[in-house]
Structures are given as C-alpha cells and as structure tokens.
Coordinates of C-alpha atoms in Angstrom, one line a residue:
M1 CA 0.0 0.0 0.0
K2 CA 3.0 2.5 0.8
L3 CA 0.6 5.2 2.2
Q4 CA 3.3 6.6 4.3
K5 CA 0.9 7.5 7.2
V6 CA 1.6 7.3 10.9
S7 CA -1.9 6.0 11.5
L8 CA -4.3 4.8 8.6
T9 CA -7.1 5.2 11.1
A10 CA -6.3 8.7 12.1
F11 CA -5.7 9.6 8.4
L12 CA -9.2 8.2 7.5
L13 CA -10.7 10.0 10.6
H14 CA -9.2 13.3 9.4
E15 CA -10.2 12.8 5.8
R16 CA -13.8 12.1 6.8
A17 CA -14.1 14.7 9.5
D18 CA -14.9 17.4 7.0
S19 CA -18.1 15.5 5.9
I20 CA -19.7 15.3 9.3
Q21 CA -21.1 17.9 11.7
V22 CA -18.3 17.8 14.1
S23 CA -15.0 19.4 13.4
F24 CA -11.8 17.3 13.5
N25 CA -10.7 19.2 16.6
E26 CA -13.9 18.3 18.3
L27 CA -13.6 14.8 17.4
T28 CA -9.9 14.6 18.6
E29 CA -11.1 16.0 22.0
A30 CA -13.8 13.3 22.3
D31 CA -11.3 10.7 21.4
F32 CA -8.9 11.9 24.1
I33 CA -11.6 12.3 26.7
L34 CA -12.9 8.8 26.2
C35 CA -9.4 7.5 26.4
L36 CA -8.8 9.4 29.7
R37 CA -12.1 8.1 31.0
H38 CA -11.1 4.5 30.1
I39 CA -7.7 4.9 32.0
I40 CA -9.3 6.4 34.9
H41 CA -11.8 3.6 35.3
A42 CA -9.4 0.7 34.0
Q43 CA -9.2 -0.7 37.6
G44 CA -5.9 -2.2 37.3
R45 CA -6.4 -3.6 33.8
W46 CA -4.2 -2.5 31.0
P47 CA -6.3 0.3 29.2
N48 CA -6.9 -0.8 25.6
W49 CA -8.2 2.6 24.1
F50 CA -5.7 4.7 22.2
P51 CA -6.8 8.0 21.0
R52 CA -5.7 7.5 17.4
S53 CA -6.7 10.9 16.2
L54 CA -4.1 12.6 18.5
V55 CA -1.5 12.1 15.9
Y56 CA -2.7 15.0 14.1
T57 CA -2.6 17.6 17.1
S58 CA 0.9 18.5 16.8
R59 CA 1.1 18.8 13.1
W60 CA -1.8 21.4 12.7
G61 CA -1.2 23.4 15.7
A62 CA -4.5 22.2 17.4
E63 CA -6.0 24.5 19.9
P64 CA -6.2 23.4 23.5
F65 CA -9.1 21.2 24.1
R66 CA -12.1 23.3 25.2
A67 CA -13.2 20.9 28.0
F68 CA -9.8 21.5 29.7
S69 CA -9.2 25.1 28.8
K70 CA -12.6 26.2 30.3
A71 CA -12.1 24.0 33.4
T72 CA -10.9 27.2 35.1
S73 CA -14.6 27.9 36.1
K74 CA -16.3 25.8 38.8
K75 CA -19.1 25.2 36.2
H76 CA -16.9 23.8 33.5
R77 CA -14.9 21.7 36.1
V78 CA -18.1 20.1 37.2
A79 CA -19.0 19.2 33.5
L80 CA -15.4 17.9 32.9
C81 CA -15.7 15.7 35.9
S82 CA -19.0 14.4 34.6
L83 CA -17.4 13.6 31.3
L84 CA -14.5 11.8 33.0
G85 CA -16.8 9.9 35.3
V86 CA -15.4 11.2 38.6
A87 CA -16.9 13.1 41.5
S88 CA -14.3 15.8 41.8
I89 CA -10.9 17.0 40.1
K90 CA -9.4 15.7 43.5
E91 CA -10.2 12.1 42.4
L92 CA -7.8 12.5 39.5

C-alpha cells in the first residue's frame, strides 16, 4: 500500500471529519476524553483505548481542548468531571 501514514485510522478520521457535523478538533477532543475516562476506570487492567486521532494534534497546531481550557471555572470543572466519570478533580 505504501501510504506513508503514521496511522491509517487517524488519516481516515481526518479525511472524513470534513463531511460530518463535528470538526476534527472536536472529534480529537472526544477521542482523548474517552481515552482518559477509560484509563481512569480501568481498575488495574491495561487500558486498551488509544486516541488514534491525536497524531494530528501537533502537526496542525491544534487549539487546547475546550473541556480542559474552560475548566478554570467551577461550572466547567463540574462538566469535565461528569465527562470523565469522577466526582471531583481531586479524584484524578
């Protein structure tokens, strides 16, 4: 095939992201949050989720993920904790 891609899965996600209602940055953020949630709740098991879309974050100078950059306010910290499935930031 010789596609010379770091991740064929990430490449396909990136190529198809323009055709959906979610931006690629939003898709990458969701991928990362799901990975963190999986790691947090792995309970000693080896986490098997890898956020494949993250290979593109350094190439295109991606913005910081909104869920984390907005977590300076209490309202957004509560939302982030809910996304990660924890009761408080202290649990992390």
